[in-house]
mmCIF file of C-alpha atoms and ligand atoms in Angstrom:
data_model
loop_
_atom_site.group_PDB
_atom_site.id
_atom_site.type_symbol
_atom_site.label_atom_id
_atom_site.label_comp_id
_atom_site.label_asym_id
_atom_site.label_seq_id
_atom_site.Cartn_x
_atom_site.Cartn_y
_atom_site.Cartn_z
ATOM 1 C CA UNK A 359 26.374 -15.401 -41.008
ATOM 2 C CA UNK A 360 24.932 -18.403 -43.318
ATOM 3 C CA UNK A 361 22.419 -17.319 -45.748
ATOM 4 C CA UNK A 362 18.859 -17.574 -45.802
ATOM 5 C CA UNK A 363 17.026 -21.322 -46.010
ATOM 6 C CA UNK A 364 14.056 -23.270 -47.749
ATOM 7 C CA UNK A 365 11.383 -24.156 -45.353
ATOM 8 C CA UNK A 366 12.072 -26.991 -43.248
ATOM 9 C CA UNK A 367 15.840 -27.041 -44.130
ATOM 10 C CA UNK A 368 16.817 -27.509 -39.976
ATOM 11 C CA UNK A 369 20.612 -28.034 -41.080
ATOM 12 C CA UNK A 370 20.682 -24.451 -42.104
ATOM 13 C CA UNK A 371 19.265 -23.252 -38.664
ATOM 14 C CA UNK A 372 21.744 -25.482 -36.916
ATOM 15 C CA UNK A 373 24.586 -24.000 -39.255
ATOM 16 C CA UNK A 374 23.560 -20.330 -38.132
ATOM 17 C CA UNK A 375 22.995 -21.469 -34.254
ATOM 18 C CA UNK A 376 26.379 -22.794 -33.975
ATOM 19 C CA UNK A 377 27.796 -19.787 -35.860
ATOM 20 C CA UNK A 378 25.981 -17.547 -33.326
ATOM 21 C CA UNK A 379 28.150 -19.633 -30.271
ATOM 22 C CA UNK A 380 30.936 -17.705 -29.701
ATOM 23 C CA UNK A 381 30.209 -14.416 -28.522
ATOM 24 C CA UNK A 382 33.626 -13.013 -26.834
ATOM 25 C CA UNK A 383 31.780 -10.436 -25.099
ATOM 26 C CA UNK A 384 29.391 -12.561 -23.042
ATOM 27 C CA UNK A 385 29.848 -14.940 -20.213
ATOM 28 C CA UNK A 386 32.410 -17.308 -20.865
ATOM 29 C CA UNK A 387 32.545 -16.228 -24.554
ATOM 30 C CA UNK A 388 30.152 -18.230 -25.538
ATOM 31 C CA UNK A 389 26.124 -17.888 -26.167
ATOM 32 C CA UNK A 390 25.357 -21.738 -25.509
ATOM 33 C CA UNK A 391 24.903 -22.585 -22.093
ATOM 34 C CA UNK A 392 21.739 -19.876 -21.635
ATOM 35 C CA UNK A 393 20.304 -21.331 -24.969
ATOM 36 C CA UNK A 394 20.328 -24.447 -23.038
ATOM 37 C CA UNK A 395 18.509 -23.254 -20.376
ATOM 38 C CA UNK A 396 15.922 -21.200 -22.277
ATOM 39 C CA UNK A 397 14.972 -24.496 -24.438
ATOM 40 C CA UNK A 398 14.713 -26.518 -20.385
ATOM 41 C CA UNK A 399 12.869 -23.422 -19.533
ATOM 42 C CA UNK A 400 10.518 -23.429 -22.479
ATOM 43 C CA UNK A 401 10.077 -27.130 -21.792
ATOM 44 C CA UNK A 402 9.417 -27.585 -17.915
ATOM 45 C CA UNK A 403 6.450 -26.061 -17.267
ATOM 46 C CA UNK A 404 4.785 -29.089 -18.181
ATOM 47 C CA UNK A 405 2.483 -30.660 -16.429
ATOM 48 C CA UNK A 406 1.585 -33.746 -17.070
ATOM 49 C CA UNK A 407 -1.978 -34.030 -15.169
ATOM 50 C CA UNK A 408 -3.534 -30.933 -16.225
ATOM 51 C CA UNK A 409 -1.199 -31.464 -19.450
ATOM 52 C CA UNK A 410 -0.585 -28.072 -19.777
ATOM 53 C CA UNK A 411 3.007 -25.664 -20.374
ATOM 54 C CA UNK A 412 5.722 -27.263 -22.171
ATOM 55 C CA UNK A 413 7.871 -26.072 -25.370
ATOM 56 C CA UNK A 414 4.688 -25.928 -27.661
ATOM 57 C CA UNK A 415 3.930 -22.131 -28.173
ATOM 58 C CA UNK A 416 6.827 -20.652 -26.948
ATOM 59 C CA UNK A 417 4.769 -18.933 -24.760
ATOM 60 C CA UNK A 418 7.981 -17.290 -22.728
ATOM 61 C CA UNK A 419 7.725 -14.660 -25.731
ATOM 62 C CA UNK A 420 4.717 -13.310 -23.856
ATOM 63 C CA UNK A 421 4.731 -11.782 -20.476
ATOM 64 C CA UNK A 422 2.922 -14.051 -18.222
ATOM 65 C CA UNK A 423 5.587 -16.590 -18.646
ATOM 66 C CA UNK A 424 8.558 -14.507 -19.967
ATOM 67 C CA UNK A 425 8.256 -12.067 -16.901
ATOM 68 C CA UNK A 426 8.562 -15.115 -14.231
ATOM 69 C CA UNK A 427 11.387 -14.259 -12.093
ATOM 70 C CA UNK A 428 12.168 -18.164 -12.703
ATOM 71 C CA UNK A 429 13.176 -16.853 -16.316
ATOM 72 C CA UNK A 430 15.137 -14.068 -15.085
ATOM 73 C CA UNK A 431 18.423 -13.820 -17.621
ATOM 74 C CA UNK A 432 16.699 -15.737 -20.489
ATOM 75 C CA UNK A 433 15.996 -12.707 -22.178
ATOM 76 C CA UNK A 434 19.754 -12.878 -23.264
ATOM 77 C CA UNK A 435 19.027 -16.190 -24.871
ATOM 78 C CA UNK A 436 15.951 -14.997 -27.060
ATOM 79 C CA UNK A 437 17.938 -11.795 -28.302
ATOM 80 C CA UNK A 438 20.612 -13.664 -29.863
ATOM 81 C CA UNK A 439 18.748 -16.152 -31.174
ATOM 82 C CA UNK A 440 16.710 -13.173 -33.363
ATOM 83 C CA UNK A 441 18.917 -12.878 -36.076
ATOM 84 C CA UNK A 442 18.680 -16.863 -36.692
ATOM 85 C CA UNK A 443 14.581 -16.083 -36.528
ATOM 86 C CA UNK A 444 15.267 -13.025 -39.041
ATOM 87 C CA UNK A 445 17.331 -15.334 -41.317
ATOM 88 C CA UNK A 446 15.250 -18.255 -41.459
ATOM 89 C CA UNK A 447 11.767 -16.488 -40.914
ATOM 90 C CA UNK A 448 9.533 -20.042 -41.424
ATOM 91 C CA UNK A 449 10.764 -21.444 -38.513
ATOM 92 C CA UNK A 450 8.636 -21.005 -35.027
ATOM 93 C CA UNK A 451 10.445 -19.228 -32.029
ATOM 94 C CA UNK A 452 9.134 -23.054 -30.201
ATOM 95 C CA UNK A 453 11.097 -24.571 -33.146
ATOM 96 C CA UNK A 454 13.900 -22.634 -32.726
ATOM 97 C CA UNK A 455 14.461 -22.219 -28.904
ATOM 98 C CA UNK A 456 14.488 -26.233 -28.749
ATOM 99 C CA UNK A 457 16.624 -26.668 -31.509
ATOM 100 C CA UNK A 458 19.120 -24.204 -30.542
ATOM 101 C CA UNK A 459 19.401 -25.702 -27.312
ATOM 102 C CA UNK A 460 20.354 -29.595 -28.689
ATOM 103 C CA UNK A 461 22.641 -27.460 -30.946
ATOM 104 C CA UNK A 462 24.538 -26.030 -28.490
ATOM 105 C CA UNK A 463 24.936 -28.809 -26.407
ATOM 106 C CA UNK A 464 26.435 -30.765 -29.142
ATOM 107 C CA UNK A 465 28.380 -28.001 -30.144
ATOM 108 C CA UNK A 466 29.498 -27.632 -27.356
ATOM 109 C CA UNK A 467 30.791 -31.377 -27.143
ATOM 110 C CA UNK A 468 27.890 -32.814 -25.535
ATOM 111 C CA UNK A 469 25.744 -35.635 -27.155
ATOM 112 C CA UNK A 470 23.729 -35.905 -30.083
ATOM 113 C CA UNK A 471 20.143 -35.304 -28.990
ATOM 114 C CA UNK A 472 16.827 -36.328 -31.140
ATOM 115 C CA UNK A 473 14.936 -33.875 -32.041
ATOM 116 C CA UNK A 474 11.517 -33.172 -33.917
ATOM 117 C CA UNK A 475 10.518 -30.274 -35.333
ATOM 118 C CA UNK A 476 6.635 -29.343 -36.126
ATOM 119 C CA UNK A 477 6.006 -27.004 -32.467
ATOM 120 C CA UNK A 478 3.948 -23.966 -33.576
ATOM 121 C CA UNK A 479 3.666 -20.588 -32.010
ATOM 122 C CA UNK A 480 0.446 -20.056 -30.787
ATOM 123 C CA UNK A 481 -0.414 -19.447 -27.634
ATOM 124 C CA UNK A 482 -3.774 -21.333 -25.921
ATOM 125 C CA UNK A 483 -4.567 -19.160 -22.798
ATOM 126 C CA UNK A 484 -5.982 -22.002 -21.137
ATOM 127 C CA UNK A 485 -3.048 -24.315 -21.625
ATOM 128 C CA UNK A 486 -0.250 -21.793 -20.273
ATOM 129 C CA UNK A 487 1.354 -22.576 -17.341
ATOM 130 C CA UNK A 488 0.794 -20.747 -14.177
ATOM 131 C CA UNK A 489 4.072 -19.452 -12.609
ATOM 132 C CA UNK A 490 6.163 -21.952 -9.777
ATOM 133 C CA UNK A 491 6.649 -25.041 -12.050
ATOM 134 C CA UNK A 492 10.110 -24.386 -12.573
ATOM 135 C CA UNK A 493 12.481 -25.627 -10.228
ATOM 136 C CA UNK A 494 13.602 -23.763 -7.032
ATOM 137 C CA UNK A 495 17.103 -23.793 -5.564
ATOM 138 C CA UNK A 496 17.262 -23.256 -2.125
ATOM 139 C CA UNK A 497 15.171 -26.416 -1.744
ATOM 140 C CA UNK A 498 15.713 -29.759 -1.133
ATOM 141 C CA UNK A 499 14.825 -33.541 -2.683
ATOM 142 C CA UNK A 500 11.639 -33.351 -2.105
ATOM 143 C CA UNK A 501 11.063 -30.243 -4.070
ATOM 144 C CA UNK A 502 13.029 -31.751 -6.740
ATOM 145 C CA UNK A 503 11.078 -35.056 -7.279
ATOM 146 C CA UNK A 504 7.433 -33.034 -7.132
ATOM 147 C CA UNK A 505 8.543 -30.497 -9.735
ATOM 148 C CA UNK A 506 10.109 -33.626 -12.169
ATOM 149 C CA UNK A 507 7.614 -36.197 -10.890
ATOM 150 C CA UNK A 508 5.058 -33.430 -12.281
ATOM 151 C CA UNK A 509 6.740 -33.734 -15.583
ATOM 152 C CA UNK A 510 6.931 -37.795 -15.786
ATOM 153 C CA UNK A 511 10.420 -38.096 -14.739
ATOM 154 C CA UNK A 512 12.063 -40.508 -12.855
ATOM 155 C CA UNK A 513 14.462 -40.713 -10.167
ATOM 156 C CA UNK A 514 17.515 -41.448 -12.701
ATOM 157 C CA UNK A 515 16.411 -39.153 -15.350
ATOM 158 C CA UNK A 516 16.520 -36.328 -12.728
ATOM 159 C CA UNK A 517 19.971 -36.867 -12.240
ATOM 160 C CA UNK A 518 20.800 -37.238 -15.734
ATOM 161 C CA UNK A 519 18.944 -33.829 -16.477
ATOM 162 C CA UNK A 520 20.874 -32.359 -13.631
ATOM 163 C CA UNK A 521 23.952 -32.901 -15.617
ATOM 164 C CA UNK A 522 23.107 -29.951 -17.653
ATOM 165 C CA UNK A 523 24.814 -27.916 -14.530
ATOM 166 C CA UNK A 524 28.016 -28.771 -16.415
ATOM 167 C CA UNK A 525 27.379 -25.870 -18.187
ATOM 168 C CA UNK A 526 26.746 -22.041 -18.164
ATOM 169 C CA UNK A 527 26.738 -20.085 -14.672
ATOM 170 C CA UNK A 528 24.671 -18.545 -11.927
ATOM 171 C CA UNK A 529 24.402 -14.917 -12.219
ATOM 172 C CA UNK A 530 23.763 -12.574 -9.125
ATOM 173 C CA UNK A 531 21.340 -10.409 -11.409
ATOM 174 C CA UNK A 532 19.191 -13.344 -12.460
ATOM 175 C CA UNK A 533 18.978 -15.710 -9.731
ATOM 176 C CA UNK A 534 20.841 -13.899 -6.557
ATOM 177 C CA UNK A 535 23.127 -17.026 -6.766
ATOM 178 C CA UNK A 536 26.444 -16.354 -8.165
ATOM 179 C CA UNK A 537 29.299 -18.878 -10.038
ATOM 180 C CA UNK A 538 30.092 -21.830 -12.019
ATOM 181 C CA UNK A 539 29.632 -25.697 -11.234
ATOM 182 C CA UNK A 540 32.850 -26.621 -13.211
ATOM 183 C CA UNK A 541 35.570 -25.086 -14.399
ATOM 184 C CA UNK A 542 34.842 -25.276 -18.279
ATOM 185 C CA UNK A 543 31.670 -24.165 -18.414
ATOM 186 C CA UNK A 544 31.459 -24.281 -21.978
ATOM 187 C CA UNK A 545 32.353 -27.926 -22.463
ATOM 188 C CA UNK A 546 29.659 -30.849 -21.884
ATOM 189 C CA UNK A 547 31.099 -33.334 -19.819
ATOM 190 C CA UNK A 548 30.408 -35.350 -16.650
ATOM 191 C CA UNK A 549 32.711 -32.927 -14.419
ATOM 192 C CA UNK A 550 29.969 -31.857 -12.533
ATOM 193 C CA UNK A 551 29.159 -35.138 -11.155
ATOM 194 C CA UNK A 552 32.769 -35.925 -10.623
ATOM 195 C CA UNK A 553 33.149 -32.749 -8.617
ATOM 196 C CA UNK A 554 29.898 -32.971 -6.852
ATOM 197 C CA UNK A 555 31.478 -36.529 -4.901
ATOM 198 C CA UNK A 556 35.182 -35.296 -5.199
ATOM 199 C CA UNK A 557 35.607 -31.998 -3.207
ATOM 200 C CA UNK A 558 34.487 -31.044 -0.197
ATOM 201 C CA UNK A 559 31.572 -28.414 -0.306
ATOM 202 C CA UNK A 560 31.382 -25.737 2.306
ATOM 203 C CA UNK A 561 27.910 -23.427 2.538
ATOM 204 C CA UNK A 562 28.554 -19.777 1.819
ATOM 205 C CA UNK A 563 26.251 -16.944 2.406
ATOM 206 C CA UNK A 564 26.903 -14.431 -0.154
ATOM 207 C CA UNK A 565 27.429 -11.059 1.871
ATOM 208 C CA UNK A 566 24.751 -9.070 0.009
ATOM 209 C CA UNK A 567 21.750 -10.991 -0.364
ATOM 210 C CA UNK A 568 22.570 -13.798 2.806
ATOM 211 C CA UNK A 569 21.828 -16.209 0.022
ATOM 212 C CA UNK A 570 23.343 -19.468 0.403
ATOM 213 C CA UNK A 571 24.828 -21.642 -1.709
ATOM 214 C CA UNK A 572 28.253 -23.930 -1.382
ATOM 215 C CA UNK A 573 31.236 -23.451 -2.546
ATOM 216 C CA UNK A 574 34.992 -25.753 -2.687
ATOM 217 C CA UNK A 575 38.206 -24.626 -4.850
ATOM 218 C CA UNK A 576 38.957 -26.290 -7.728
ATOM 219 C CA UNK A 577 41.935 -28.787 -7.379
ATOM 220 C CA UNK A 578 43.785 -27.706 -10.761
ATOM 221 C CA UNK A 579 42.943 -24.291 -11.376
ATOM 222 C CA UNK A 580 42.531 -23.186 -7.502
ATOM 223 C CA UNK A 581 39.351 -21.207 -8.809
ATOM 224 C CA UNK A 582 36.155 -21.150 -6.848
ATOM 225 C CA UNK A 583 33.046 -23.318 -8.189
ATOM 226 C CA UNK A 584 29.620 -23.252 -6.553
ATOM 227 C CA UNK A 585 26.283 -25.637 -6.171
ATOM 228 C CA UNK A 586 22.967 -24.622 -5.830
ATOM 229 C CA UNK A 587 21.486 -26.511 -2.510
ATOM 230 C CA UNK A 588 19.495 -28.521 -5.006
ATOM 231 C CA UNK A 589 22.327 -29.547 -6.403
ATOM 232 C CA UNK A 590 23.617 -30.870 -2.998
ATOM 233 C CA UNK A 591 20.148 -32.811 -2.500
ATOM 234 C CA UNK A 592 21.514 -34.824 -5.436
ATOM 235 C CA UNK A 593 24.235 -36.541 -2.957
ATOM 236 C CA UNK A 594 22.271 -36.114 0.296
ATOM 237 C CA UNK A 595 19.383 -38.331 -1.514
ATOM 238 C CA UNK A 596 20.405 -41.802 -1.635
ATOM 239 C CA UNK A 597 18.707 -42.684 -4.576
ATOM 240 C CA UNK A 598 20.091 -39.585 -6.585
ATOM 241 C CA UNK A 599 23.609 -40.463 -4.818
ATOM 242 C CA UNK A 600 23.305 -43.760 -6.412
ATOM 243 C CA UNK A 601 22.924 -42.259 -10.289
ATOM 244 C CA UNK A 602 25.757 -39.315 -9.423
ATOM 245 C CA UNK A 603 28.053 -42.433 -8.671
ATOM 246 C CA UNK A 604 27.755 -44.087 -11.594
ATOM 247 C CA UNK A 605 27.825 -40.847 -14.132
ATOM 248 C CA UNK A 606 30.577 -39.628 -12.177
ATOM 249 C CA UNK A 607 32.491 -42.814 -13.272
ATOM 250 C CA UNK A 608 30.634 -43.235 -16.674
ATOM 251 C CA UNK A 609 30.592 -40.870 -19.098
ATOM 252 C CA UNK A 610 29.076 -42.240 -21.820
ATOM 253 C CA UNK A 611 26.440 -43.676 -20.103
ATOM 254 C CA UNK A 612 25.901 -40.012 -19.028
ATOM 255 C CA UNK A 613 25.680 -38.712 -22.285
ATOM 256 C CA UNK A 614 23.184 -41.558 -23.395
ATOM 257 C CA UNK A 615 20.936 -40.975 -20.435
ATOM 258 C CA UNK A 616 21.262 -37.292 -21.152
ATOM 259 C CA UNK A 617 20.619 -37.460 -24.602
ATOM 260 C CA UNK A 618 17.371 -39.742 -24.318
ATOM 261 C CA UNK A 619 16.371 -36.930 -21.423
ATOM 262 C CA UNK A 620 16.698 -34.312 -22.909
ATOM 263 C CA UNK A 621 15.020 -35.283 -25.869
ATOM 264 C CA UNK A 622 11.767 -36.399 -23.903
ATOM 265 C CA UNK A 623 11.958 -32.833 -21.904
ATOM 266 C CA UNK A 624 11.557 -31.442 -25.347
ATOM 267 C CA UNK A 625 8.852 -33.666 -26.264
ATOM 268 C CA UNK A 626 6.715 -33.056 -23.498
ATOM 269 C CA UNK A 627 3.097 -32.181 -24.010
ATOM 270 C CA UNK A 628 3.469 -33.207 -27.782
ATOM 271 C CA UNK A 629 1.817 -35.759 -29.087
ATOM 272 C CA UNK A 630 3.114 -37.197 -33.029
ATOM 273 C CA UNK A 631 1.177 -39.483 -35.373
ATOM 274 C CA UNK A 632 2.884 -42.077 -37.295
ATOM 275 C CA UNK A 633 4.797 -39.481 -40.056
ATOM 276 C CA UNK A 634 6.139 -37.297 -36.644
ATOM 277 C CA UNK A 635 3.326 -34.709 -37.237
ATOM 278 C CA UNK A 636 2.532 -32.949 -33.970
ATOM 279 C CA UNK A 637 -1.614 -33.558 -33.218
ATOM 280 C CA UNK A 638 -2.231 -32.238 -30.330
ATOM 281 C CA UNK A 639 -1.632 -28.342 -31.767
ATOM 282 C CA UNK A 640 -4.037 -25.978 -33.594
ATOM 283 C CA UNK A 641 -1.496 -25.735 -36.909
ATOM 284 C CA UNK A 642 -3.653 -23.675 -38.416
ATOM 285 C CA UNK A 643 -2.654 -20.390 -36.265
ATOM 286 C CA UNK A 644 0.835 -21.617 -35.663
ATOM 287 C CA UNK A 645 3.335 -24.039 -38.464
ATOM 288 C CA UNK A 646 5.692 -22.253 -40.757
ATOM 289 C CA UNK A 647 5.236 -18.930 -41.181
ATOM 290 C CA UNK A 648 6.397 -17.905 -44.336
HETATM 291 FE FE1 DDH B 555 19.645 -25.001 -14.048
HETATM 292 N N1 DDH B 555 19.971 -23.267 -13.044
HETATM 293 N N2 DDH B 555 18.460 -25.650 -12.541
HETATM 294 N N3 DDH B 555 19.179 -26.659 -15.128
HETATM 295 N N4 DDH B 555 20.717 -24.271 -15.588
HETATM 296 C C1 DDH B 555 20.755 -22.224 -13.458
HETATM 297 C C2 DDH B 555 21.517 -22.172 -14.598
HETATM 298 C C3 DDH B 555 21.499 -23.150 -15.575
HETATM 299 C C4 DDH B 555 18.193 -24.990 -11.380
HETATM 300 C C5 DDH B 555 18.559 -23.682 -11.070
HETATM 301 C C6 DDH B 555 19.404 -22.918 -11.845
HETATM 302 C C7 DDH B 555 18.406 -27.692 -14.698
HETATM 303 C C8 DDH B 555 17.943 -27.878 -13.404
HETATM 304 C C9 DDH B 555 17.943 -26.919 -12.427
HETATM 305 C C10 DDH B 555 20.945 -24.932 -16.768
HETATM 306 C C11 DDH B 555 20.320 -26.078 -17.221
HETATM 307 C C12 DDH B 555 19.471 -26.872 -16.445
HETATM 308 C C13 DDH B 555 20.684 -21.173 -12.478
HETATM 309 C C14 DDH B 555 21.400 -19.846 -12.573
HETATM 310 C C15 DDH B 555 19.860 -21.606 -11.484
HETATM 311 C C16 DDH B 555 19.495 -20.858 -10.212
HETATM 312 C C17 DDH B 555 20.591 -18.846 -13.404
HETATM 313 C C18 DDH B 555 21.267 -17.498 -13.447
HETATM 314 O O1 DDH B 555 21.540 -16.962 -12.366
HETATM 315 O O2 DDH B 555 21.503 -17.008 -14.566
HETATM 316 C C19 DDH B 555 17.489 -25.865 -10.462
HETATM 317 C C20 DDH B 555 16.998 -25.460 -9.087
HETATM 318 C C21 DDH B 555 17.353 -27.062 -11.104
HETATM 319 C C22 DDH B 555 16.759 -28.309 -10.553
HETATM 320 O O3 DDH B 555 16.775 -29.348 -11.256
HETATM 321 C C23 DDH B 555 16.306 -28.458 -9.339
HETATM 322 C C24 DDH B 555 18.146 -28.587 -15.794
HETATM 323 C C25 DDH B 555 17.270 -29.840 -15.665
HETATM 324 C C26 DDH B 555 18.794 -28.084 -16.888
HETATM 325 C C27 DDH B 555 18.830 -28.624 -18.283
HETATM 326 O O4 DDH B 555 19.256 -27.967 -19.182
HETATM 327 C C28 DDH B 555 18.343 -29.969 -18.565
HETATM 328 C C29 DDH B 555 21.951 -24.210 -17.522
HETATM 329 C C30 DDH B 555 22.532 -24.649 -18.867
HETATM 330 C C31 DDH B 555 22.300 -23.096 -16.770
HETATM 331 C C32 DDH B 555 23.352 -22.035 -17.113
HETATM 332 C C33 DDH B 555 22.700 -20.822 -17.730
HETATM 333 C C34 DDH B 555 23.670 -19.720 -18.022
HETATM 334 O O5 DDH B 555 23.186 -18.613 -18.305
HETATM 335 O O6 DDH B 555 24.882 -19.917 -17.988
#
């Protein structure tokens, strides 16, 4: 592991993030696709009415919000990202979960995402989210669009977002769904879209839980892949259809949506005056703790 850093020297937490990546005893090998979802986790609570939740306070360290069964897995996420905490001890877990997620994604060959730093750790009780914001997958479109509508997303930059399926897995512990989307989980690309129009997907109810989900067999490596039925909504909606069409045939405009997406889910509920410094946030309890 990389030595310890200066405050405010975010190279040096990237360096140790990306060193932290391949872990040959955990799913796929590699630690990247959960910090991916625990920085979209920490993020999409927000809502933008009330303006409350969002990646400001990292309040998933704390029960209420860490306990949501939404959250289930992320715990994984969080423990191996404690050594990069221990290492470079001025930079907030908020900090740090969103970093490490734009890390990993471009480590893992995925775009180059913007990101600002500044998020502090502490925790106003009136602005933590109440639990259901995240997204759930046995439903349909509709769910979809109130849950990223709530957010201030649009029809095309839920389907970019969704793109994120391309990596990581669904785990039977977590989530009671179980499989990957592609079959190189661990490499950012738009397969996922590609597959989603290619194959034919059949619904499968696992056998334990009579949870369903769909399934098809990879082409080339004749190894089962799953979606999640909101994953299916994306090409039974005819507006999401339309933006699976073209990622599935453009990749880089994939990775430019994504990247511009992404960046704004980590953004949200942050406001920035003209030098990038976050206003909206009592610094005084939270900043760099040295
Ligand atoms: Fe997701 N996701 N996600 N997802 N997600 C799961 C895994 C991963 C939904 C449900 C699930 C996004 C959107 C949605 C990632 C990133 C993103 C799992 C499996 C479920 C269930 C969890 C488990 O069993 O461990 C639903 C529903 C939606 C929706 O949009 C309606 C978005 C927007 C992102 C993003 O990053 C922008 C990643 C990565 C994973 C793989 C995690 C892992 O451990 O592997």
């Amino acid at each position: 592991m990389t030595g310890s850093s200066r405050p405010g020297d975010f190279d040096a937490v990237r360096k140790s993030v990306i060193d932290l990546l391949k872990q040959p005893e955990y799913d796929d090998g590699s630690a990247g696709p959960v910090l991916v979802r625990l920085a979209w986790h920490s993020a999409g609570t927000y809502d933008a009415e009330t303006d409350t939740g969002g990646s400001n306070g990292a309040g998933m360290r704390y029960e209420s919000e860490g306990g949501d069964p939404a959250n289930a897995g992320l715990q994984h996420a969080r423990l191996f990202l404690e050594p990069v905490k221990r290492q470079h001890p001025w930079i907030t877990y908020a900090d740090l979960w969103t970093l490490a997620g734009v890390t990993a994604i471009q480590a893992m060959g995925g775009p180059e995402i913007p990101w600002f730093p500044g998020r502090t750790d502490y925790v106003d009780d009136s602005k933590l989210p109440p639990r259901g914001r995240l997204p759930d997958a046995a439903q349909g479109s509709d769910h979809i669009r109130h849950i990223f509508y709530r957010m201030g997303f649009n029809d095309r930059e839920i389907v970019a977002l969704s793109g994120a399926h391309n990596l990581g897995r669904c785990h039977t512990a977590n989530s009671g769904f179980e499989g990957k989307w592609v079959n190189n989980p661990t490499r950012f690309s738009n397969q996922y879209f590609r597959l989603l129009i290619s194959e034919e997907w059949k619904e499968k109810t696992l056998p334990d839980s009579g949870i369903v989900q769909f399934a098809a067999v990879d082409p080339i490596t004749e190894e089962e892949l799953m979606m999640l039925p909101t994953d299916m909504a994306l090409i039974h909606d005819q507006e999401f259809l339309q933006w699976v069409k073209v990622y599935a045939q453009d990749k880089n405009l994939f990775f430019e949506d994504f990247a511009k997406v992404f960046s704004k889910l980590m953004e949200l509920g942050i406001t920035r005056d003209a030098q990038g410094k976050i206003t909206n946030s009592d610094n005084e309890k939270g900043g760099y703790i040295s």
